[in-house]
Amino acid sequence: MNGNMIKRLLLAVVILLTLMGIGLAGDLKTRLTTLEWPPYISQNIDGQGYVAEVVKGAFKEAGYSDASFVFLEWTETVRLAQVGKADGYFPEYYSATLEKDFEFSDAMPGGALVLAKLKEVSLAYTGKVEELKPFKLGVVAGYINTEEIDSADYLTKVEAESDSVNLKNLFSKKVDVIVIDQLVADMLLSEGLFSKFAGKVEILAPVLEVKPLYVAFSKSSPNMPGVKDDFNKGLASLAASGKMDAILKKHGLEGKVGVE
């Protein structure tokens, strides 16, 4: 086989791979949707936050030249991924109810999901969800909470469009208690107008759950299942190399997040 024939064959392979939507080495790219959810991810914090750095780092380990994020409101974040306009979305909690449309990545460390109330509100809580029955419970629309809370039709749930609005509803007494990630609560209560309420909020014990975080990859994406498999391999490499721990340390999250 002469040189010209080899060149023609290689060109044909490149064209075929392009038509099949398969990138060459160093040219792999992915697009994911996400939300403003500091301290985990935000356009306004260093490196866009811990989870953003982990996701980008995992794809880089897997040989991707770019992992781009589109920041949206939560319901739109999920919807665009669901219809395949992005390869997936993150960060998400695991729920079997989502498996019709999504496949979950391997787990990334996440924080504690908790109940928060104003100190002036009398609420005797020992860890039983039914103890919340007499109260208005604030949740964020579209969020996965715990299986028990999400399936509890006997609870009076008041939906908010974001964690910030959920907190505002708590302060204005539209709700009595809210579900929120503890690190998100700590971040929101340390900044801006919310800071004046920090001393008035009580985090109830015990925590609801420690919630690992996932990328939910869309079954409608033409890049599935390869993009999920690539991410999982990259995530394992990131953890094994110590880069995951370095990212956690950079963001001050060592010992504050976990996978169980």
PDB file of N, CA and C in Angstrom, residues 125-217:
ATOM      1  N   TYR A 125     -38.272  17.643  67.250  1.00  0.00           N
ATOM      2  CA  TYR A 125     -37.888  16.742  66.161  1.00  0.00           C
ATOM      3  C   TYR A 125     -36.844  15.752  66.650  1.00  0.00           C
ATOM      4  N   THR A 126     -37.141  14.468  66.470  1.00  0.00           N
ATOM      5  CA  THR A 126     -36.200  13.423  66.892  1.00  0.00           C
ATOM      6  C   THR A 126     -35.726  12.570  65.719  1.00  0.00           C
ATOM      7  N   GLY A 127     -36.064  13.005  64.496  1.00  0.00           N
ATOM      8  CA  GLY A 127     -35.636  12.265  63.317  1.00  0.00           C
ATOM      9  C   GLY A 127     -36.761  11.562  62.583  1.00  0.00           C
ATOM     10  N   LYS A 128     -37.997  11.706  63.072  1.00  0.00           N
ATOM     11  CA  LYS A 128     -39.140  11.059  62.435  1.00  0.00           C
ATOM     12  C   LYS A 128     -39.878  12.076  61.565  1.00  0.00           C
ATOM     13  N   VAL A 129     -40.033  11.755  60.285  1.00  0.00           N
ATOM     14  CA  VAL A 129     -40.657  12.682  59.345  1.00  0.00           C
ATOM     15  C   VAL A 129     -42.085  13.018  59.746  1.00  0.00           C
ATOM     16  N   GLU A 130     -42.793  12.064  60.333  1.00  0.00           N
ATOM     17  CA  GLU A 130     -44.185  12.327  60.724  1.00  0.00           C
ATOM     18  C   GLU A 130     -44.291  13.431  61.775  1.00  0.00           C
ATOM     19  N   GLU A 131     -43.191  13.739  62.449  1.00  0.00           N
ATOM     20  CA  GLU A 131     -43.197  14.832  63.428  1.00  0.00           C
ATOM     21  C   GLU A 131     -43.361  16.196  62.757  1.00  0.00           C
ATOM     22  N   LEU A 132     -43.184  16.238  61.436  1.00  0.00           N
ATOM     23  CA  LEU A 132     -43.318  17.488  60.690  1.00  0.00           C
ATOM     24  C   LEU A 132     -44.744  17.742  60.221  1.00  0.00           C
ATOM     25  N   LYS A 133     -45.636  16.799  60.465  1.00  0.00           N
ATOM     26  CA  LYS A 133     -47.002  16.879  59.935  1.00  0.00           C
ATOM     27  C   LYS A 133     -47.736  18.167  60.310  1.00  0.00           C
ATOM     28  N   PRO A 134     -47.609  18.694  61.528  1.00  0.00           N
ATOM     29  CA  PRO A 134     -48.362  19.916  61.873  1.00  0.00           C
ATOM     30  C   PRO A 134     -47.794  21.193  61.253  1.00  0.00           C
ATOM     31  N   PHE A 135     -46.666  21.102  60.542  1.00  0.00           N
ATOM     32  CA  PHE A 135     -45.947  22.295  60.105  1.00  0.00           C
ATOM     33  C   PHE A 135     -45.930  22.433  58.581  1.00  0.00           C
ATOM     34  N   LYS A 136     -45.731  23.668  58.127  1.00  0.00           N
ATOM     35  CA  LYS A 136     -45.538  23.925  56.702  1.00  0.00           C
ATOM     36  C   LYS A 136     -44.058  23.719  56.378  1.00  0.00           C
ATOM     37  N   LEU A 137     -43.805  22.818  55.440  1.00  0.00           N
ATOM     38  CA  LEU A 137     -42.437  22.429  55.101  1.00  0.00           C
ATOM     39  C   LEU A 137     -42.029  23.053  53.771  1.00  0.00           C
ATOM     40  N   GLY A 138     -40.978  23.865  53.782  1.00  0.00           N
ATOM     41  CA  GLY A 138     -40.487  24.496  52.566  1.00  0.00           C
ATOM     42  C   GLY A 138     -39.521  23.594  51.815  1.00  0.00           C
ATOM     43  N   VAL A 139     -39.777  23.395  50.530  1.00  0.00           N
ATOM     44  CA  VAL A 139     -38.902  22.612  49.659  1.00  0.00           C
ATOM     45  C   VAL A 139     -38.690  23.396  48.371  1.00  0.00           C
ATOM     46  N   VAL A 140     -37.658  23.036  47.617  1.00  0.00           N
ATOM     47  CA  VAL A 140     -37.408  23.686  46.332  1.00  0.00           C
ATOM     48  C   VAL A 140     -38.036  22.845  45.225  1.00  0.00           C
ATOM     49  N   ALA A 141     -38.780  23.492  44.349  1.00  0.00           N
ATOM     50  CA  ALA A 141     -39.473  22.800  43.262  1.00  0.00           C
ATOM     51  C   ALA A 141     -38.478  22.030  42.396  1.00  0.00           C
ATOM     52  N   GLY A 142     -38.757  20.754  42.195  1.00  0.00           N
ATOM     53  CA  GLY A 142     -37.922  19.931  41.339  1.00  0.00           C
ATOM     54  C   GLY A 142     -36.747  19.277  42.028  1.00  0.00           C
ATOM     55  N   TYR A 143     -36.455  19.663  43.278  1.00  0.00           N
ATOM     56  CA  TYR A 143     -35.341  19.049  43.997  1.00  0.00           C
ATOM     57  C   TYR A 143     -35.736  17.659  44.495  1.00  0.00           C
ATOM     58  N   ILE A 144     -34.762  16.755  44.490  1.00  0.00           N
ATOM     59  CA  ILE A 144     -34.894  15.493  45.205  1.00  0.00           C
ATOM     60  C   ILE A 144     -34.527  15.763  46.660  1.00  0.00           C
ATOM     61  N   ASN A 145     -35.346  15.312  47.584  1.00  0.00           N
ATOM     62  CA  ASN A 145     -35.048  15.480  49.008  1.00  0.00           C
ATOM     63  C   ASN A 145     -34.674  14.109  49.573  1.00  0.00           C
ATOM     64  N   THR A 146     -35.488  13.558  50.441  1.00  0.00           N
ATOM     65  CA  THR A 146     -35.320  12.156  50.819  1.00  0.00           C
ATOM     66  C   THR A 146     -36.530  11.403  50.293  1.00  0.00           C
ATOM     67  N   GLU A 147     -36.378  10.110  50.114  1.00  0.00           N
ATOM     68  CA  GLU A 147     -37.488   9.314  49.593  1.00  0.00           C
ATOM     69  C   GLU A 147     -38.705   9.428  50.504  1.00  0.00           C
ATOM     70  N   GLU A 148     -38.459   9.444  51.814  1.00  0.00           N
ATOM     71  CA  GLU A 148     -39.572   9.505  52.763  1.00  0.00           C
ATOM     72  C   GLU A 148     -40.302  10.838  52.682  1.00  0.00           C
ATOM     73  N   ILE A 149     -39.561  11.936  52.607  1.00  0.00           N
ATOM     74  CA  ILE A 149     -40.197  13.253  52.516  1.00  0.00           C
ATOM     75  C   ILE A 149     -40.917  13.413  51.185  1.00  0.00           C
ATOM     76  N   ASP A 150     -40.276  13.003  50.105  1.00  0.00           N
ATOM     77  CA  ASP A 150     -40.878  13.191  48.782  1.00  0.00           C
ATOM     78  C   ASP A 150     -42.147  12.371  48.599  1.00  0.00           C
ATOM     79  N   SER A 151     -42.252  11.256  49.289  1.00  0.00           N
ATOM     80  CA  SER A 151     -43.435  10.400  49.146  1.00  0.00           C
ATOM     81  C   SER A 151     -44.490  10.657  50.220  1.00  0.00           C
ATOM     82  N   ALA A 152     -44.203  11.567  51.150  1.00  0.00           N
ATOM     83  CA  ALA A 152     -45.112  11.810  52.281  1.00  0.00           C
ATOM     84  C   ALA A 152     -46.226  12.770  51.876  1.00  0.00           C
ATOM     85  N   ASP A 153     -47.335  12.215  51.408  1.00  0.00           N
ATOM     86  CA  ASP A 153     -48.470  13.038  50.986  1.00  0.00           C
ATOM     87  C   ASP A 153     -49.146  13.747  52.158  1.00  0.00           C
ATOM     88  N   TYR A 154     -48.879  13.293  53.364  1.00  0.00           N
ATOM     89  CA  TYR A 154     -49.520  13.889  54.535  1.00  0.00           C
ATOM     90  C   TYR A 154     -48.833  15.183  54.981  1.00  0.00           C
ATOM     91  N   LEU A 155     -47.675  15.500  54.389  1.00  0.00           N
ATOM     92  CA  LEU A 155     -46.981  16.734  54.752  1.00  0.00           C
ATOM     93  C   LEU A 155     -47.505  17.907  53.934  1.00  0.00           C
ATOM     94  N   THR A 156     -47.539  19.079  54.546  1.00  0.00           N
ATOM     95  CA  THR A 156     -47.898  20.307  53.839  1.00  0.00           C
ATOM     96  C   THR A 156     -46.614  20.924  53.299  1.00  0.00           C
ATOM     97  N   LYS A 157     -46.394  20.757  51.995  1.00  0.00           N
ATOM     98  CA  LYS A 157     -45.153  21.227  51.376  1.00  0.00           C
ATOM     99  C   LYS A 157     -45.415  22.502  50.581  1.00  0.00           C
ATOM    100  N   VAL A 158     -44.544  23.475  50.781  1.00  0.00           N
ATOM    101  CA  VAL A 158     -44.628  24.746  50.065  1.00  0.00           C
ATOM    102  C   VAL A 158     -43.392  24.853  49.182  1.00  0.00           C
ATOM    103  N   GLU A 159     -43.600  24.917  47.865  1.00  0.00           N
ATOM    104  CA  GLU A 159     -42.476  24.921  46.942  1.00  0.00           C
ATOM    105  C   GLU A 159     -41.939  26.328  46.704  1.00  0.00           C
ATOM    106  N   ALA A 160     -40.624  26.415  46.596  1.00  0.00           N
ATOM    107  CA  ALA A 160     -39.943  27.660  46.248  1.00  0.00           C
ATOM    108  C   ALA A 160     -39.101  27.403  45.008  1.00  0.00           C
ATOM    109  N   GLU A 161     -38.735  28.466  44.303  1.00  0.00           N
ATOM    110  CA  GLU A 161     -37.995  28.277  43.056  1.00  0.00           C
ATOM    111  C   GLU A 161     -36.499  28.088  43.269  1.00  0.00           C
ATOM    112  N   SER A 162     -36.016  28.363  44.482  1.00  0.00           N
ATOM    113  CA  SER A 162     -34.588  28.221  44.765  1.00  0.00           C
ATOM    114  C   SER A 162     -34.382  28.124  46.271  1.00  0.00           C
ATOM    115  N   ASP A 163     -33.150  27.787  46.666  1.00  0.00           N
ATOM    116  CA  ASP A 163     -32.824  27.749  48.092  1.00  0.00           C
ATOM    117  C   ASP A 163     -32.943  29.132  48.723  1.00  0.00           C
ATOM    118  N   SER A 164     -32.575  30.159  47.973  1.00  0.00           N
ATOM    119  CA  SER A 164     -32.678  31.526  48.497  1.00  0.00           C
ATOM    120  C   SER A 164     -34.119  31.891  48.800  1.00  0.00           C
ATOM    121  N   VAL A 165     -35.015  31.567  47.883  1.00  0.00           N
ATOM    122  CA  VAL A 165     -36.432  31.865  48.094  1.00  0.00           C
ATOM    123  C   VAL A 165     -36.981  31.015  49.238  1.00  0.00           C
ATOM    124  N   ASN A 166     -36.510  29.787  49.340  1.00  0.00           N
ATOM    125  CA  ASN A 166     -36.931  28.919  50.441  1.00  0.00           C
ATOM    126  C   ASN A 166     -36.563  29.541  51.789  1.00  0.00           C
ATOM    127  N   LEU A 167     -35.343  30.081  51.871  1.00  0.00           N
ATOM    128  CA  LEU A 167     -34.922  30.760  53.102  1.00  0.00           C
ATOM    129  C   LEU A 167     -35.756  32.012  53.359  1.00  0.00           C
ATOM    130  N   LYS A 168     -36.039  32.776  52.310  1.00  0.00           N
ATOM    131  CA  LYS A 168     -36.871  33.972  52.467  1.00  0.00           C
ATOM    132  C   LYS A 168     -38.247  33.603  53.015  1.00  0.00           C
ATOM    133  N   ASN A 169     -38.785  32.494  52.516  1.00  0.00           N
ATOM    134  CA  ASN A 169     -40.087  32.039  53.012  1.00  0.00           C
ATOM    135  C   ASN A 169     -40.023  31.675  54.490  1.00  0.00           C
ATOM    136  N   LEU A 170     -38.875  31.141  54.908  1.00  0.00           N
ATOM    137  CA  LEU A 170     -38.692  30.817  56.324  1.00  0.00           C
ATOM    138  C   LEU A 170     -38.660  32.094  57.160  1.00  0.00           C
ATOM    139  N   PHE A 171     -37.901  33.081  56.708  1.00  0.00           N
ATOM    140  CA  PHE A 171     -37.765  34.329  57.460  1.00  0.00           C
ATOM    141  C   PHE A 171     -39.081  35.101  57.520  1.00  0.00           C
ATOM    142  N   SER A 172     -39.873  35.009  56.443  1.00  0.00           N
ATOM    143  CA  SER A 172     -41.153  35.725  56.406  1.00  0.00           C
ATOM    144  C   SER A 172     -42.287  34.903  57.013  1.00  0.00           C
ATOM    145  N   LYS A 173     -41.945  33.710  57.506  1.00  0.00           N
ATOM    146  CA  LYS A 173     -42.875  32.820  58.205  1.00  0.00           C
ATOM    147  C   LYS A 173     -43.986  32.272  57.305  1.00  0.00           C
ATOM    148  N   LYS A 174     -43.675  32.193  56.004  1.00  0.00           N
ATOM    149  CA  LYS A 174     -44.597  31.513  55.094  1.00  0.00           C
ATOM    150  C   LYS A 174     -44.506  30.000  55.284  1.00  0.00           C
ATOM    151  N   VAL A 175     -43.361  29.563  55.811  1.00  0.00           N
ATOM    152  CA  VAL A 175     -43.172  28.155  56.164  1.00  0.00           C
ATOM    153  C   VAL A 175     -42.573  28.100  57.564  1.00  0.00           C
ATOM    154  N   ASP A 176     -42.666  26.939  58.187  1.00  0.00           N
ATOM    155  CA  ASP A 176     -42.152  26.772  59.549  1.00  0.00           C
ATOM    156  C   ASP A 176     -40.771  26.140  59.583  1.00  0.00           C
ATOM    157  N   VAL A 177     -40.483  25.325  58.585  1.00  0.00           N
ATOM    158  CA  VAL A 177     -39.231  24.576  58.543  1.00  0.00           C
ATOM    159  C   VAL A 177     -38.920  24.303  57.074  1.00  0.00           C
ATOM    160  N   ILE A 178     -37.638  24.232  56.730  1.00  0.00           N
ATOM    161  CA  ILE A 178     -37.262  23.998  55.335  1.00  0.00           C
ATOM    162  C   ILE A 178     -36.266  22.849  55.230  1.00  0.00           C
ATOM    163  N   VAL A 179     -36.219  22.257  54.041  1.00  0.00           N
ATOM    164  CA  VAL A 179     -35.198  21.271  53.704  1.00  0.00           C
ATOM    165  C   VAL A 179     -34.106  21.996  52.928  1.00  0.00           C
ATOM    166  N   ILE A 180     -32.846  21.801  53.347  1.00  0.00           N
ATOM    167  CA  ILE A 180     -31.752  22.506  52.680  1.00  0.00           C
ATOM    168  C   ILE A 180     -30.441  21.774  52.945  1.00  0.00           C
ATOM    169  N   ASP A 181     -29.528  21.844  52.005  1.00  0.00           N
ATOM    170  CA  ASP A 181     -28.178  21.339  52.227  1.00  0.00           C
ATOM    171  C   ASP A 181     -27.499  22.247  53.249  1.00  0.00           C
ATOM    172  N   GLN A 182     -26.837  21.645  54.227  1.00  0.00           N
ATOM    173  CA  GLN A 182     -26.271  22.452  55.310  1.00  0.00           C
ATOM    174  C   GLN A 182     -25.194  23.412  54.823  1.00  0.00           C
ATOM    175  N   LEU A 183     -24.357  22.985  53.882  1.00  0.00           N
ATOM    176  CA  LEU A 183     -23.312  23.870  53.375  1.00  0.00           C
ATOM    177  C   LEU A 183     -23.905  25.019  52.567  1.00  0.00           C
ATOM    178  N   VAL A 184     -24.980  24.739  51.845  1.00  0.00           N
ATOM    179  CA  VAL A 184     -25.672  25.803  51.108  1.00  0.00           C
ATOM    180  C   VAL A 184     -26.275  26.801  52.092  1.00  0.00           C
ATOM    181  N   ALA A 185     -26.894  26.285  53.153  1.00  0.00           N
ATOM    182  CA  ALA A 185     -27.458  27.165  54.177  1.00  0.00           C
ATOM    183  C   ALA A 185     -26.369  28.030  54.806  1.00  0.00           C
ATOM    184  N   ASP A 186     -25.247  27.410  55.156  1.00  0.00           N
ATOM    185  CA  ASP A 186     -24.146  28.156  55.776  1.00  0.00           C
ATOM    186  C   ASP A 186     -23.654  29.265  54.853  1.00  0.00           C
ATOM    187  N   MET A 187     -23.538  28.958  53.563  1.00  0.00           N
ATOM    188  CA  MET A 187     -23.063  29.947  52.597  1.00  0.00           C
ATOM    189  C   MET A 187     -24.052  31.104  52.468  1.00  0.00           C
ATOM    190  N   LEU A 188     -25.328  30.780  52.303  1.00  0.00           N
ATOM    191  CA  LEU A 188     -26.337  31.827  52.131  1.00  0.00           C
ATOM    192  C   LEU A 188     -26.452  32.711  53.369  1.00  0.00           C
ATOM    193  N   LEU A 189     -26.345  32.097  54.544  1.00  0.00           N
ATOM    194  CA  LEU A 189     -26.496  32.852  55.790  1.00  0.00           C
ATOM    195  C   LEU A 189     -25.259  33.680  56.143  1.00  0.00           C
ATOM    196  N   SER A 190     -24.192  33.484  55.396  1.00  0.00           N
ATOM    197  CA  SER A 190     -22.967  34.242  55.667  1.00  0.00           C
ATOM    198  C   SER A 190     -22.847  35.480  54.787  1.00  0.00           C
ATOM    199  N   GLU A 191     -23.792  35.653  53.863  1.00  0.00           N
ATOM    200  CA  GLU A 191     -23.651  36.710  52.868  1.00  0.00           C
ATOM    201  C   GLU A 191     -24.868  37.628  52.816  1.00  0.00           C
ATOM    202  N   GLY A 192     -24.635  38.868  52.433  1.00  0.00           N
ATOM    203  CA  GLY A 192     -25.683  39.807  52.082  1.00  0.00           C
ATOM    204  C   GLY A 192     -26.768  39.965  53.126  1.00  0.00           C
ATOM    205  N   LEU A 193     -27.994  40.117  52.636  1.00  0.00           N
ATOM    206  CA  LEU A 193     -29.131  40.384  53.511  1.00  0.00           C
ATOM    207  C   LEU A 193     -29.430  39.224  54.450  1.00  0.00           C
ATOM    208  N   PHE A 194     -29.080  38.007  54.022  1.00  0.00           N
ATOM    209  CA  PHE A 194     -29.370  36.843  54.858  1.00  0.00           C
ATOM    210  C   PHE A 194     -28.529  36.810  56.130  1.00  0.00           C
ATOM    211  N   SER A 195     -27.378  37.466  56.119  1.00  0.00           N
ATOM    212  CA  SER A 195     -26.450  37.357  57.242  1.00  0.00           C
ATOM    213  C   SER A 195     -27.064  37.849  58.555  1.00  0.00           C
ATOM    214  N   LYS A 196     -27.982  38.794  58.469  1.00  0.00           N
ATOM    215  CA  LYS A 196     -28.589  39.321  59.699  1.00  0.00           C
ATOM    216  C   LYS A 196     -29.530  38.315  60.357  1.00  0.00           C
ATOM    217  N   PHE A 197     -29.887  37.259  59.610  1.00  0.00           N
ATOM    218  CA  PHE A 197     -30.771  36.231  60.160  1.00  0.00           C
ATOM    219  C   PHE A 197     -30.008  35.011  60.678  1.00  0.00           C
ATOM    220  N   ALA A 198     -28.685  34.997  60.454  1.00  0.00           N
ATOM    221  CA  ALA A 198     -27.905  33.793  60.757  1.00  0.00           C
ATOM    222  C   ALA A 198     -28.095  33.324  62.194  1.00  0.00           C
ATOM    223  N   GLY A 199     -28.108  34.249  63.136  1.00  0.00           N
ATOM    224  CA  GLY A 199     -28.241  33.870  64.538  1.00  0.00           C
ATOM    225  C   GLY A 199     -29.632  33.439  64.937  1.00  0.00           C
ATOM    226  N   LYS A 200     -30.584  33.581  64.019  1.00  0.00           N
ATOM    227  CA  LYS A 200     -31.972  33.225  64.321  1.00  0.00           C
ATOM    228  C   LYS A 200     -32.365  31.847  63.789  1.00  0.00           C
ATOM    229  N   VAL A 201     -31.441  31.219  63.046  1.00  0.00           N
ATOM    230  CA  VAL A 201     -31.750  29.944  62.391  1.00  0.00           C
ATOM    231  C   VAL A 201     -31.149  28.784  63.178  1.00  0.00           C
ATOM    232  N   GLU A 202     -31.924  27.727  63.298  1.00  0.00           N
ATOM    233  CA  GLU A 202     -31.466  26.512  63.972  1.00  0.00           C
ATOM    234  C   GLU A 202     -31.494  25.342  62.992  1.00  0.00           C
ATOM    235  N   ILE A 203     -30.377  24.631  62.906  1.00  0.00           N
ATOM    236  CA  ILE A 203     -30.308  23.404  62.117  1.00  0.00           C
ATOM    237  C   ILE A 203     -30.694  22.248  63.029  1.00  0.00           C
ATOM    238  N   LEU A 204     -31.695  21.485  62.622  1.00  0.00           N
ATOM    239  CA  LEU A 204     -32.199  20.407  63.466  1.00  0.00           C
ATOM    240  C   LEU A 204     -31.353  19.142  63.331  1.00  0.00           C
ATOM    241  N   ALA A 205     -31.216  18.450  64.426  1.00  0.00           N
ATOM    242  CA  ALA A 205     -30.520  17.164  64.447  1.00  0.00           C
ATOM    243  C   ALA A 205     -31.539  16.071  64.757  1.00  0.00           C
ATOM    244  N   PRO A 206     -31.334  14.882  64.182  1.00  0.00           N
ATOM    245  CA  PRO A 206     -30.224  14.481  63.316  1.00  0.00           C
ATOM    246  C   PRO A 206     -30.406  14.978  61.884  1.00  0.00           C
ATOM    247  N   VAL A 207     -29.322  14.907  61.098  1.00  0.00           N
ATOM    248  CA  VAL A 207     -29.419  15.276  59.686  1.00  0.00           C
ATOM    249  C   VAL A 207     -30.352  14.288  58.994  1.00  0.00           C
ATOM    250  N   LEU A 208     -30.940  14.720  57.892  1.00  0.00           N
ATOM    251  CA  LEU A 208     -31.816  13.826  57.129  1.00  0.00           C
ATOM    252  C   LEU A 208     -30.998  12.723  56.462  1.00  0.00           C
ATOM    253  N   GLU A 209     -30.002  13.132  55.689  1.00  0.00           N
ATOM    254  CA  GLU A 209     -29.110  12.187  55.012  1.00  0.00           C
ATOM    255  C   GLU A 209     -27.854  12.933  54.588  1.00  0.00           C
ATOM    256  N   VAL A 210     -26.743  12.212  54.470  1.00  0.00           N
ATOM    257  CA  VAL A 210     -25.591  12.730  53.736  1.00  0.00           C
ATOM    258  C   VAL A 210     -25.806  12.321  52.286  1.00  0.00           C
ATOM    259  N   LYS A 211     -25.817  13.313  51.393  1.00  0.00           N
ATOM    260  CA  LYS A 211     -26.244  13.071  50.018  1.00  0.00           C
ATOM    261  C   LYS A 211     -25.072  13.164  49.039  1.00  0.00           C
ATOM    262  N   PRO A 212     -24.613  12.035  48.515  1.00  0.00           N
ATOM    263  CA  PRO A 212     -23.623  12.092  47.435  1.00  0.00           C
ATOM    264  C   PRO A 212     -24.194  12.843  46.236  1.00  0.00           C
ATOM    265  N   LEU A 213     -23.314  13.379  45.426  1.00  0.00           N
ATOM    266  CA  LEU A 213     -23.715  14.139  44.243  1.00  0.00           C
ATOM    267  C   LEU A 213     -23.363  13.358  42.978  1.00  0.00           C
ATOM    268  N   TYR A 214     -24.167  13.566  41.942  1.00  0.00           N
ATOM    269  CA  TYR A 214     -23.996  12.825  40.695  1.00  0.00           C
ATOM    270  C   TYR A 214     -24.160  13.752  39.494  1.00  0.00           C
ATOM    271  N   VAL A 215     -23.594  13.327  38.379  1.00  0.00           N
ATOM    272  CA  VAL A 215     -24.000  13.854  37.084  1.00  0.00           C
ATOM    273  C   VAL A 215     -25.091  12.924  36.572  1.00  0.00           C
ATOM    274  N   ALA A 216     -26.228  13.501  36.194  1.00  0.00           N
ATOM    275  CA  ALA A 216     -27.316  12.715  35.602  1.00  0.00           C
ATOM    276  C   ALA A 216     -27.189  12.834  34.084  1.00  0.00           C
ATOM    277  N   PHE A 217     -26.770  11.764  33.441  1.00  0.00           N
ATOM    278  CA  PHE A 217     -26.556  11.780  31.996  1.00  0.00           C
ATOM    279  C   PHE A 217     -27.845  11.406  31.273  1.00  0.00           C
TER     280      PHE A 217
END
